[in-house]
Short mmCIF file of C-alpha atoms in Angstrom, two decimals:
data_model
loop_
_atom_site.label_atom_id
_atom_site.label_comp_id
_atom_site.label_asym_id
_atom_site.label_seq_id
_atom_site.Cartn_x
_atom_site.Cartn_y
_atom_site.Cartn_z
CA MET U 170 7.81 14.09 -29.25
CA ALA U 171 9.68 11.18 -27.71
CA ARG U 172 8.88 7.49 -28.04
CA ILE U 173 8.46 6.05 -24.55
CA ALA U 174 8.17 2.35 -23.73
CA VAL U 175 6.54 1.56 -20.38
CA ILE U 176 7.10 -1.86 -18.83
CA GLY U 177 4.03 -2.96 -16.88
CA ALA U 178 0.50 -1.62 -16.56
CA GLY U 179 0.39 -1.12 -12.80
CA MET U 180 -1.02 2.01 -11.19
CA GLY U 181 2.27 3.92 -11.08
CA ALA U 182 3.10 2.99 -14.66
CA MET U 183 -0.31 4.07 -15.93
CA ALA U 184 -0.11 7.31 -13.90
CA ALA U 185 3.18 8.10 -15.63
CA ALA U 186 1.85 7.04 -19.03
CA ALA U 187 -1.18 9.35 -18.85
CA ARG U 188 0.93 12.34 -17.82
CA LEU U 189 3.57 11.67 -20.48
CA ALA U 190 0.94 11.30 -23.18
CA ILE U 191 -0.73 14.60 -22.29
CA ALA U 192 2.73 16.18 -22.58
CA GLY U 193 2.82 15.10 -26.22
CA HIS U 194 4.89 11.90 -26.09
CA HIS U 195 4.09 8.65 -27.89
CA VAL U 196 3.62 6.10 -25.11
CA VAL U 197 3.32 2.34 -25.49
CA VAL U 198 2.75 0.10 -22.45
CA TYR U 199 3.97 -3.51 -22.55
CA GLU U 200 2.23 -5.76 -20.00
CA ARG U 201 2.98 -9.47 -19.52
CA ALA U 202 -0.55 -10.16 -18.21
CA GLN U 203 -3.77 -9.83 -20.15
CA THR U 204 -5.10 -6.89 -18.19
CA HIS U 205 -4.12 -3.63 -16.50
CA GLY U 206 -3.93 -2.61 -12.85
CA GLY U 207 -1.08 -4.74 -11.50
CA GLY U 208 -1.89 -5.58 -7.89
CA VAL U 209 -5.25 -3.78 -8.06
CA GLY U 210 -7.19 -6.84 -9.13
CA ARG U 211 -10.71 -8.18 -8.90
CA LEU U 212 -12.29 -11.56 -8.21
CA THR U 213 -15.81 -12.21 -9.49
CA ARG U 214 -17.87 -15.34 -8.88
CA ASP U 215 -21.62 -15.99 -8.87
CA GLY U 216 -22.34 -12.26 -8.87
CA PHE U 217 -20.01 -11.53 -5.93
CA VAL U 218 -17.19 -9.04 -6.45
CA PHE U 219 -14.02 -8.73 -4.36
CA ASP U 220 -10.91 -6.55 -4.48
CA THR U 221 -7.80 -8.74 -4.54
CA GLY U 222 -5.51 -5.79 -3.80
CA PRO U 223 -5.98 -2.57 -1.84
CA ALA U 224 -9.59 -1.88 -0.92
CA LEU U 225 -9.43 1.67 0.46
CA LEU U 226 -7.83 4.86 -0.82
CA HIS U 227 -6.02 7.40 1.34
CA LEU U 228 -4.81 10.77 0.05
CA PRO U 229 -7.31 10.87 -2.85
CA ALA U 230 -5.86 14.27 -3.77
CA VAL U 231 -3.11 12.40 -5.64
CA TYR U 232 -5.60 10.98 -8.14
CA ARG U 233 -7.70 14.13 -8.20
CA ASP U 234 -4.60 15.96 -9.37
CA LEU U 235 -3.81 13.26 -11.92
CA PHE U 236 -7.29 13.41 -13.46
CA VAL U 237 -7.31 17.23 -13.51
CA LYS U 238 -3.92 17.32 -15.23
CA THR U 239 -4.77 14.68 -17.86
CA GLY U 240 -8.32 15.47 -19.00
CA LYS U 241 -11.57 17.33 -18.58
CA GLU U 242 -13.41 14.85 -16.36
CA SER U 243 -12.52 14.98 -12.67
CA LEU U 244 -11.90 11.90 -10.55
CA GLU U 245 -15.38 12.11 -9.01
CA ARG U 246 -16.98 12.29 -12.46
CA SER U 247 -15.02 9.22 -13.54
CA LEU U 248 -16.02 6.95 -10.64
CA GLY U 249 -18.00 6.84 -7.40
CA LEU U 250 -15.81 7.89 -4.46
CA VAL U 251 -17.28 7.90 -0.95
CA GLN U 252 -15.83 8.43 2.51
CA VAL U 253 -15.94 5.46 4.86
CA ASP U 254 -17.41 6.30 8.26
CA PRO U 255 -16.46 5.01 10.73
CA ALA U 256 -12.96 4.77 9.34
CA SER U 257 -12.39 1.52 11.23
CA ARG U 258 -13.58 -0.62 14.11
CA HIS U 259 -11.07 -2.39 16.35
CA LEU U 260 -11.67 -5.56 18.37
CA PHE U 261 -9.20 -6.93 20.93
CA PRO U 262 -8.76 -10.33 22.60
CA ASP U 263 -9.87 -8.95 25.99
CA GLY U 264 -13.25 -7.97 24.56
CA THR U 265 -12.54 -4.25 24.15
CA GLY U 266 -13.96 -2.71 21.01
CA PHE U 267 -14.23 0.78 19.60
CA SER U 268 -15.01 2.52 16.32
CA LEU U 269 -12.92 5.45 15.10
CA PRO U 270 -14.77 8.11 13.08
CA ASN U 271 -13.40 9.24 9.73
CA ALA U 272 -11.22 12.36 9.79
CA SER U 273 -12.45 13.55 13.20
CA ARG U 274 -9.75 14.17 15.82
CA ALA U 275 -12.30 14.99 18.55
CA GLY U 276 -14.35 11.92 17.70
CA VAL U 277 -11.32 9.66 17.97
CA VAL U 278 -10.40 11.12 21.37
CA ALA U 279 -13.92 10.55 22.68
CA ALA U 280 -14.07 6.98 21.35
CA LEU U 281 -10.74 6.00 22.92
CA ASP U 282 -11.57 7.62 26.26
CA ALA U 283 -14.88 5.74 26.39
CA ALA U 284 -13.41 2.35 25.50
CA VAL U 285 -9.90 2.38 26.97
CA GLY U 286 -10.20 4.87 29.81
CA ALA U 287 -9.92 8.57 30.58
CA GLY U 288 -6.80 10.09 29.09
CA ALA U 289 -6.35 7.43 26.41
CA GLY U 290 -7.72 9.69 23.69
CA GLU U 291 -5.45 12.55 24.71
CA ARG U 292 -2.35 10.33 24.67
CA TRP U 293 -3.26 9.17 21.18
CA SER U 294 -4.00 12.73 20.06
CA GLU U 295 -0.65 13.98 21.36
CA LEU U 296 1.14 11.22 19.43
CA VAL U 297 -0.74 12.16 16.25
CA ASN U 298 0.21 15.80 16.81
CA ARG U 299 3.87 14.78 16.90
CA ALA U 300 3.29 12.72 13.77
CA ARG U 301 2.17 15.91 12.10
CA GLU U 302 5.72 17.20 12.59
CA VAL U 303 6.88 14.15 10.63
CA TRP U 304 4.38 14.94 7.88
CA ASP U 305 5.44 18.59 7.68
CA ALA U 306 9.14 17.65 7.58
CA THR U 307 8.89 14.87 5.02
CA ARG U 308 5.86 15.58 2.80
CA ARG U 309 7.82 17.45 0.16
CA PRO U 310 11.17 15.58 0.12
CA LEU U 311 9.54 12.16 0.36
CA LEU U 312 6.31 12.54 -1.59
CA GLU U 313 6.81 15.37 -4.06
CA GLU U 314 10.50 15.38 -4.96
CA PRO U 315 12.67 12.78 -6.71
CA LEU U 316 15.05 10.95 -4.40
CA ARG U 317 18.56 12.34 -4.80
CA ALA U 318 21.84 11.28 -3.28
CA GLU U 319 22.43 14.64 -1.64
CA ARG U 320 19.20 14.23 0.34
CA ALA U 321 19.86 10.65 1.48
CA GLU U 322 21.72 11.64 4.64
CA ALA U 323 18.99 14.02 5.75
CA LEU U 324 16.25 11.51 4.99
CA GLY U 325 18.15 8.91 6.99
CA ARG U 326 17.46 10.92 10.15
CA ASP U 327 14.16 10.23 11.90
CA PRO U 328 12.09 13.43 12.14
CA TYR U 329 9.89 12.04 14.90
CA PRO U 330 10.50 14.14 18.06
CA ALA U 331 12.86 12.01 20.17
CA VAL U 332 13.01 11.98 23.96
CA PRO U 333 16.57 12.27 25.37
CA HIS U 334 17.84 9.50 27.61
CA ARG U 335 20.05 10.14 30.64
CA LYS U 336 22.99 7.85 31.24
CA GLY U 337 25.55 8.93 33.83
CA LEU U 338 26.44 12.57 33.30
CA PHE U 339 25.60 12.56 29.61
CA ARG U 340 22.39 12.86 27.66
CA ARG U 341 22.02 11.18 24.32
CA PRO U 342 19.04 10.41 22.06
CA VAL U 343 17.62 6.91 22.19
CA PRO U 344 17.21 5.17 18.78
CA VAL U 345 13.48 5.50 18.11
CA THR U 346 11.36 2.72 16.65
CA LEU U 347 7.61 2.66 16.28
CA ALA U 348 7.47 0.01 19.00
CA SER U 349 9.44 2.18 21.43
CA VAL U 350 7.23 5.17 20.65
CA ALA U 351 4.14 3.08 21.32
CA GLU U 352 5.46 1.73 24.61
CA ARG U 353 6.71 5.09 25.88
CA GLU U 354 3.86 7.33 24.78
CA LEU U 355 0.78 5.10 24.78
CA GLY U 356 1.45 2.46 27.42
CA ASP U 357 -1.87 0.65 27.18
CA PRO U 358 -1.52 -2.59 25.15
CA ARG U 359 -4.67 -1.83 23.18
CA LEU U 360 -3.38 1.57 22.10
CA ILE U 361 -0.02 -0.01 21.29
CA ALA U 362 -1.79 -2.60 19.12
CA LEU U 363 -3.79 0.17 17.44
CA LEU U 364 -0.64 2.05 16.48
CA GLU U 365 1.31 -1.01 15.42
CA SER U 366 -1.60 -2.30 13.31
CA HIS U 367 -1.05 0.59 10.89
CA ALA U 368 2.54 -0.52 10.37
CA LEU U 369 1.62 -4.20 10.09
CA ALA U 370 -1.05 -3.42 7.48
CA HIS U 371 1.71 -1.90 5.32
CA GLY U 372 4.07 -4.83 5.88
CA LEU U 373 6.29 -2.95 8.34
CA ASP U 374 7.80 -4.48 11.48
CA PRO U 375 7.08 -2.02 14.32
CA ARG U 376 10.20 -3.25 16.13
CA ARG U 377 12.36 -1.98 13.25
CA ALA U 378 10.29 0.75 11.62
CA PRO U 379 11.39 4.24 12.67
CA GLY U 380 9.24 6.55 14.76
CA SER U 381 8.37 8.38 11.54
CA ALA U 382 5.96 5.50 10.80
CA THR U 383 3.53 7.41 13.03
CA VAL U 384 2.81 9.38 9.88
CA LEU U 385 0.72 6.44 8.60
CA PRO U 386 -2.13 6.80 11.13
CA TYR U 387 -1.73 10.58 10.88
CA MET U 388 -2.45 10.52 7.13
CA GLU U 389 -5.41 8.21 7.55
CA GLN U 390 -6.91 10.18 10.43
CA THR U 391 -6.32 13.55 8.77
CA PHE U 392 -7.23 12.89 5.14
CA GLY U 393 -9.75 10.11 5.64
CA SER U 394 -10.46 6.71 4.13
CA TRP U 395 -12.25 6.44 0.80
CA TYR U 396 -14.00 3.62 -1.05
CA VAL U 397 -14.63 3.33 -4.79
CA THR U 398 -18.13 2.17 -5.66
CA GLY U 399 -17.95 -1.32 -7.11
CA GLY U 400 -14.51 -1.87 -5.60
CA MET U 401 -11.05 -0.35 -5.92
CA ARG U 402 -10.59 -2.02 -9.29
CA GLY U 403 -12.79 0.82 -10.53
CA LEU U 404 -9.92 3.23 -9.94
CA ALA U 405 -7.62 1.10 -12.09
CA ASP U 406 -10.31 0.94 -14.80
CA ALA U 407 -10.80 4.71 -14.74
CA LEU U 408 -7.06 5.32 -15.02
CA TYR U 409 -6.81 2.84 -17.89
CA GLU U 410 -9.65 4.61 -19.70
CA ARG U 411 -7.92 7.94 -19.14
CA CYS U 412 -4.76 6.51 -20.69
CA LEU U 413 -6.72 5.32 -23.72
CA ALA U 414 -8.34 8.73 -24.06
CA ARG U 415 -4.84 10.24 -24.14
CA ARG U 416 -3.91 7.73 -26.89
CA VAL U 417 -1.62 5.57 -24.80
CA GLU U 418 -1.20 2.21 -26.53
CA PHE U 419 -1.36 -1.04 -24.55
CA ARG U 420 0.20 -4.31 -25.66
CA PHE U 421 -1.09 -7.03 -23.34
CA GLY U 422 0.53 -10.46 -23.29
CA SER U 423 3.83 -8.76 -24.12
CA ASP U 424 6.58 -9.97 -21.81
CA VAL U 425 9.61 -7.68 -21.75
CA VAL U 426 12.79 -9.72 -21.29
CA GLY U 427 15.36 -6.98 -21.76
CA VAL U 428 16.01 -3.27 -22.13
CA VAL U 429 17.91 -2.38 -25.29
CA GLU U 430 20.95 -0.16 -24.73
CA LYS U 431 22.57 2.05 -27.34
CA ASP U 432 25.41 4.50 -26.77
CA GLY U 433 25.08 3.95 -23.03
CA ARG U 434 21.36 4.80 -22.91
CA ALA U 435 18.08 2.92 -22.83
CA ALA U 436 16.90 2.64 -26.43
CA GLY U 437 13.92 0.28 -26.36
CA VAL U 438 12.70 -3.06 -25.06
CA ARG U 439 13.26 -6.66 -26.13
CA LEU U 440 10.21 -8.94 -26.03
CA ALA U 441 9.90 -12.63 -25.23
CA ASP U 442 8.70 -13.34 -28.79
CA GLY U 443 12.02 -12.06 -30.13
CA GLY U 444 10.75 -8.68 -31.22
CA VAL U 445 12.39 -5.36 -30.38
CA ALA U 446 10.48 -2.12 -29.83
CA GLU U 447 12.68 0.92 -30.24
CA ALA U 448 12.16 3.86 -27.90
CA ASP U 449 13.88 7.04 -26.81
CA MET U 450 13.20 6.30 -23.14
CA VAL U 451 12.01 3.38 -21.01
CA VAL U 452 9.86 3.59 -17.89
CA ALA U 453 9.97 0.39 -15.83
CA GLY U 454 7.14 -0.36 -13.43
CA VAL U 455 8.64 -3.59 -12.13
CA SER U 456 10.05 -5.15 -8.96
CA PRO U 457 13.79 -4.96 -8.13
CA ALA U 458 14.53 -8.54 -9.19
CA ARG U 459 12.64 -8.03 -12.44
CA LEU U 460 14.55 -4.83 -13.16
CA ALA U 461 17.85 -6.60 -12.50
CA ALA U 462 16.82 -9.28 -15.01
CA VAL U 463 15.73 -6.96 -17.82
CA ALA U 464 18.10 -4.04 -17.21
CA PRO U 465 21.13 -5.03 -15.12
CA GLY U 466 22.75 -1.68 -15.78
CA ALA U 467 19.79 0.15 -14.24
CA ALA U 468 19.29 -1.92 -11.10
CA GLU U 469 20.55 -1.11 -7.63
CA ALA U 470 23.74 -2.93 -6.69
CA VAL U 471 22.12 -4.38 -3.55
CA PRO U 472 18.42 -5.21 -4.06
CA ALA U 473 16.02 -4.63 -1.18
CA PRO U 474 14.71 -7.67 0.72
CA VAL U 475 11.35 -9.09 -0.33
CA PRO U 476 8.60 -7.45 1.75
CA PRO U 477 5.73 -9.37 3.40
CA GLY U 478 2.70 -10.37 1.38
CA ARG U 479 -1.05 -10.56 1.88
CA PHE U 480 -3.17 -13.60 2.66
CA SER U 481 -6.82 -13.08 1.70
CA VAL U 482 -9.98 -15.10 2.18
CA PHE U 483 -13.01 -14.07 0.14
CA LEU U 484 -16.37 -15.02 1.64
CA ALA U 485 -19.76 -15.20 -0.08
CA LEU U 486 -22.44 -14.94 2.60
CA SER U 487 -26.18 -15.36 2.52
CA GLY U 488 -28.18 -12.73 4.35
CA ALA U 489 -27.98 -8.97 4.00
CA ARG U 490 -25.25 -6.87 5.59
CA PRO U 491 -26.59 -5.72 8.98
CA GLU U 492 -27.34 -2.01 9.20
CA GLY U 493 -24.66 -0.06 11.02
CA THR U 494 -21.88 -2.54 10.19
CA ALA U 495 -18.45 -0.95 9.89
CA HIS U 496 -16.85 -1.12 6.46
CA ARG U 497 -13.51 -2.11 8.00
CA THR U 498 -12.94 -3.98 11.25
CA VAL U 499 -9.50 -4.93 12.56
CA VAL U 500 -9.54 -8.03 14.76
CA HIS U 501 -6.25 -7.87 16.65
CA GLY U 502 -4.21 -11.03 17.17
CA GLY U 503 -3.72 -12.60 20.55
CA ASP U 504 0.08 -12.95 20.59
CA ARG U 505 1.99 -9.94 19.25
CA ALA U 506 5.43 -11.55 19.59
CA ALA U 507 4.39 -14.74 17.80
CA GLU U 508 2.78 -12.83 14.93
CA LEU U 509 5.72 -10.48 14.39
CA GLU U 510 8.17 -13.39 14.48
CA ALA U 511 6.07 -15.34 11.98
CA VAL U 512 5.78 -12.42 9.55
CA PHE U 513 9.26 -10.90 9.92
CA GLY U 514 11.41 -13.50 11.69
CA ALA U 515 13.75 -16.12 10.33
CA GLY U 516 11.42 -19.07 10.73
CA ALA U 517 7.89 -18.32 9.58
CA THR U 518 5.07 -20.57 10.76
CA HIS U 519 1.36 -20.69 10.04
CA THR U 520 0.24 -21.67 13.55
CA TYR U 521 -0.29 -18.27 15.18
CA ARG U 522 -3.51 -16.27 15.38
CA PRO U 523 -3.10 -13.37 12.93
CA THR U 524 -4.39 -9.83 13.04
CA VAL U 525 -7.24 -9.88 10.51
CA THR U 526 -8.82 -6.99 8.65
CA VAL U 527 -12.48 -7.64 7.85
CA LEU U 528 -13.89 -5.63 4.93
CA ARG U 529 -17.68 -5.43 4.58
CA PRO U 530 -18.60 -2.79 1.99
CA ASP U 531 -22.12 -1.39 1.92
CA ASP U 532 -22.33 -1.60 -1.86
CA PRO U 533 -25.04 -3.38 -3.90
CA ALA U 534 -22.62 -3.49 -6.84
CA VAL U 535 -20.52 -6.23 -5.19
CA VAL U 536 -23.31 -8.74 -4.46
CA PRO U 537 -25.71 -10.65 -6.73
CA GLY U 538 -28.78 -9.05 -5.12
CA ASP U 539 -30.54 -8.28 -1.88
CA GLY U 540 -29.92 -10.79 0.85
CA TYR U 541 -26.20 -11.38 0.22
CA GLU U 542 -22.92 -9.99 1.50
CA ALA U 543 -19.37 -10.04 0.13
CA VAL U 544 -16.72 -10.08 2.87
CA THR U 545 -12.95 -9.96 2.46
CA LEU U 546 -10.52 -11.06 5.17
CA THR U 547 -6.85 -10.10 4.93
CA ALA U 548 -3.73 -10.70 7.01
CA THR U 549 -0.14 -9.62 6.52
CA VAL U 550 2.09 -12.69 6.22
CA ALA U 551 5.62 -13.73 5.31
CA PRO U 552 6.32 -13.70 1.55
CA HIS U 553 6.29 -16.90 -0.45
CA GLY U 554 9.71 -18.53 -0.60
CA GLU U 555 12.22 -20.13 1.69
CA ARG U 556 10.54 -18.91 4.87
CA ALA U 557 6.97 -19.78 3.93
CA ASP U 558 5.65 -22.20 1.32
CA TRP U 559 2.29 -20.77 0.31
CA ARG U 560 1.77 -23.56 -2.21
CA ASP U 561 1.41 -26.12 0.59
CA GLU U 562 -2.33 -26.76 0.28
CA GLU U 563 -2.71 -28.27 3.73
CA ALA U 564 -0.92 -25.38 5.43
CA VAL U 565 -2.87 -22.82 3.39
CA ALA U 566 -6.22 -24.41 4.29
CA ALA U 567 -5.30 -24.54 7.99
CA PHE U 568 -4.21 -20.89 8.00
CA ALA U 569 -7.39 -19.88 6.15
CA ASP U 570 -9.39 -21.64 8.86
CA ARG U 571 -7.51 -19.64 11.49
CA VAL U 572 -8.19 -16.37 9.63
CA VAL U 573 -11.89 -17.20 9.40
CA GLU U 574 -12.02 -18.14 13.08
CA SER U 575 -10.53 -14.76 14.03
CA ALA U 576 -13.01 -12.97 11.77
CA LYS U 577 -15.94 -14.43 13.70
CA ALA U 578 -15.34 -11.76 16.34
CA ALA U 579 -16.54 -9.27 13.70
CA VAL U 580 -19.04 -11.56 11.93
CA PRO U 581 -20.51 -13.78 14.69
CA ASP U 582 -22.93 -15.61 12.37
CA LEU U 583 -20.31 -16.24 9.70
CA ALA U 584 -20.45 -20.05 9.85
CA GLU U 585 -24.22 -20.21 9.35
CA ARG U 586 -24.20 -17.74 6.48
CA LEU U 587 -21.18 -19.02 4.52
CA LEU U 588 -21.94 -20.10 0.94
CA TRP U 589 -18.34 -20.52 -0.24
CA ARG U 590 -14.86 -19.13 0.22
CA GLU U 591 -11.81 -18.59 -1.96
CA VAL U 592 -8.25 -18.07 -0.78
CA ARG U 593 -5.45 -15.98 -2.26
CA THR U 594 -1.87 -16.31 -0.99
CA PRO U 595 1.42 -14.52 -1.70
CA ALA U 596 2.23 -17.37 -4.10
CA ASP U 597 -0.86 -16.40 -6.12
CA THR U 598 0.19 -12.75 -6.06
CA GLU U 599 3.63 -13.69 -7.34
CA ALA U 600 2.13 -15.71 -10.20
CA GLU U 601 -0.28 -12.94 -11.22
CA THR U 602 1.87 -9.83 -10.83
CA GLY U 603 5.43 -11.11 -11.12
CA ALA U 604 6.45 -9.55 -7.78
CA GLU U 605 8.88 -12.00 -6.17
CA GLY U 606 7.39 -13.75 -3.18
CA GLY U 607 4.14 -11.91 -3.70
CA GLY U 608 5.64 -9.12 -1.60
CA VAL U 609 3.70 -5.89 -1.25
CA PRO U 610 5.98 -2.82 -0.89
CA ALA U 611 5.44 -0.35 1.93
CA PRO U 612 5.51 3.45 1.65
CA VAL U 613 8.90 5.08 2.18
CA LEU U 614 9.81 6.39 5.63
CA ALA U 615 12.50 8.78 6.81
CA GLY U 616 14.92 7.59 9.46
CA ALA U 617 16.77 4.34 10.19
CA ARG U 618 19.71 5.61 8.08
CA GLY U 619 17.67 5.29 4.91
CA ALA U 620 16.73 1.62 5.39
CA PHE U 621 13.10 2.35 4.53
CA LEU U 622 13.72 4.30 1.35
CA ARG U 623 13.22 2.86 -2.15
CA PRO U 624 15.38 3.16 -5.28
CA GLY U 625 15.13 6.56 -6.93
CA ASN U 626 13.11 7.14 -10.09
CA LEU U 627 16.29 7.97 -12.01
CA THR U 628 18.16 4.69 -12.50
CA ARG U 629 21.85 4.12 -13.14
CA LEU U 630 21.08 3.67 -16.86
CA PRO U 631 20.43 7.02 -18.59
CA GLY U 632 17.04 7.11 -20.25
CA CYS U 633 15.62 4.40 -17.98
CA TYR U 634 13.22 5.44 -15.20
CA LEU U 635 11.71 3.45 -12.34
CA VAL U 636 8.06 3.84 -11.32
CA GLY U 637 5.54 2.12 -9.06
CA GLY U 638 5.47 0.71 -5.56
CA PHE U 639 9.01 -0.69 -5.66
CA ALA U 640 10.41 2.75 -6.53
CA HIS U 641 10.45 6.04 -4.68
CA PRO U 642 8.17 6.94 -2.83
CA GLY U 643 7.12 3.34 -2.22
CA GLY U 644 3.98 1.25 -2.05
CA GLY U 645 0.32 2.07 -1.70
CA LEU U 646 -2.14 3.53 -4.18
CA ALA U 647 -1.38 7.16 -3.39
CA HIS U 648 2.38 6.65 -3.39
CA ALA U 649 2.24 4.80 -6.72
CA GLY U 650 0.39 7.77 -8.19
CA MET U 651 3.06 10.09 -6.81
CA SER U 652 5.80 8.04 -8.43
CA GLY U 653 4.05 8.44 -11.78
CA ALA U 654 4.03 12.22 -11.32
CA MET U 655 7.73 12.22 -10.44
CA VAL U 656 8.75 10.18 -13.46
CA ALA U 657 6.68 12.35 -15.78
CA GLY U 658 8.31 15.44 -14.28
CA LEU U 659 11.80 14.01 -14.79
CA VAL U 660 11.08 13.02 -18.41
CA VAL U 661 9.38 16.26 -19.39
CA SER U 662 11.62 18.70 -17.51
CA GLY U 663 14.89 16.79 -17.36
CA ALA U 664 17.03 15.25 -14.66
CA ASP U 665 17.38 18.62 -12.89
CA TRP U 666 13.62 18.72 -12.15
CA ARG U 667 13.24 19.21 -8.40
CA GLY U 668 9.61 18.34 -7.83
CA SER U 669 6.13 19.78 -7.97
CA GLN U 670 5.75 23.49 -7.42
#
């Protein structure tokens, strides 16, 4: 039995902790905050309940597997998990609107044909079929196997089927980005916005993201969108309880300031109060900058840039949620170029009209009683820092007003029903989770010469492992759970472990 110190109580870290404990190791989690869950937080006020992090789960099989492997109670017996149908509704500046059914290829085709025009659904379906090739080519090396140097070159090649380009007497492949795929294969600006919205929601610039990013709508359309009754925080609570049942120890309010090294290996953690906790191995569920601070010998030589963050407005509304309301509505922005420049460009501004996701769960557990509705508005924005000061109260209030104004397309009577609102910015995320700039990491993608990969779970310091959204295979609830499985596999089976069988 090994002593394992885990830094952070995020979803990936807890997923690793539960698996390591069931394997017989003594696991202690050190968390600087006073609670678990990392970015999967909750806001409660006056009986209203809001998710402050992710609100929907894709690829629930990841957590089903985790709960099967770590105890007797299944995921569904540990919490309420329901499919969201329709999966999403989309509203565009020209007045076009359509709802996409959950996990129904034929239903999506019919909805797009009816709203956009004959043939639109088939063009979308053909793109998703090509995205399946991406899924088949990358599912195992990206989602089930540790990232290894010998695979980096292969993963740097984009598996999305490229169209050759003729120039003179020669034919050569054109560098493929998600934006070029959208323009070439979809054509219609509404379909382009639909595709690019999946990238934007994950903090990816469609002008730079490889064609393999088409796998994001493929996964959602194929495996569905799921909601946890009472909010996604319930998943974090269930995982925490599973860890406790497996005798994982949690030390909240314990800020790790260093990783102890002995004989060239990780040998414990040093705490802010001056204490040292010895361990045989360390699992770090932290951001790149944080890892560089606590374990310089483990960190990548060149840290990844800070990803975009999330701007959220939480609305308490009087009046019941209208019957037939979609759980998730995406209100697309009016100026694609301005939004992408603001989020990903050199000079971020707060004056554009953002793409806003409106979340309206049909769940009595998130409201104080009949006759109320809890609504969450989110937009992907530049991270807090040099490019955007999200502590500027005037700028934050003005941007929140703009977010709310956009959301009125989905909630026309919003102004009359509003009781109060609260705002959360990337600066708040940074303060609560420690992630620099409040950045939210995206899932890994193949292609672009490896630019969209994350550091591997095996660090440069023997005995120190990296887990969570800032490690392979990247951000998102499902991917964080996968990283926990990979780290547990490496610890239990050794550095030669090649992945799940």
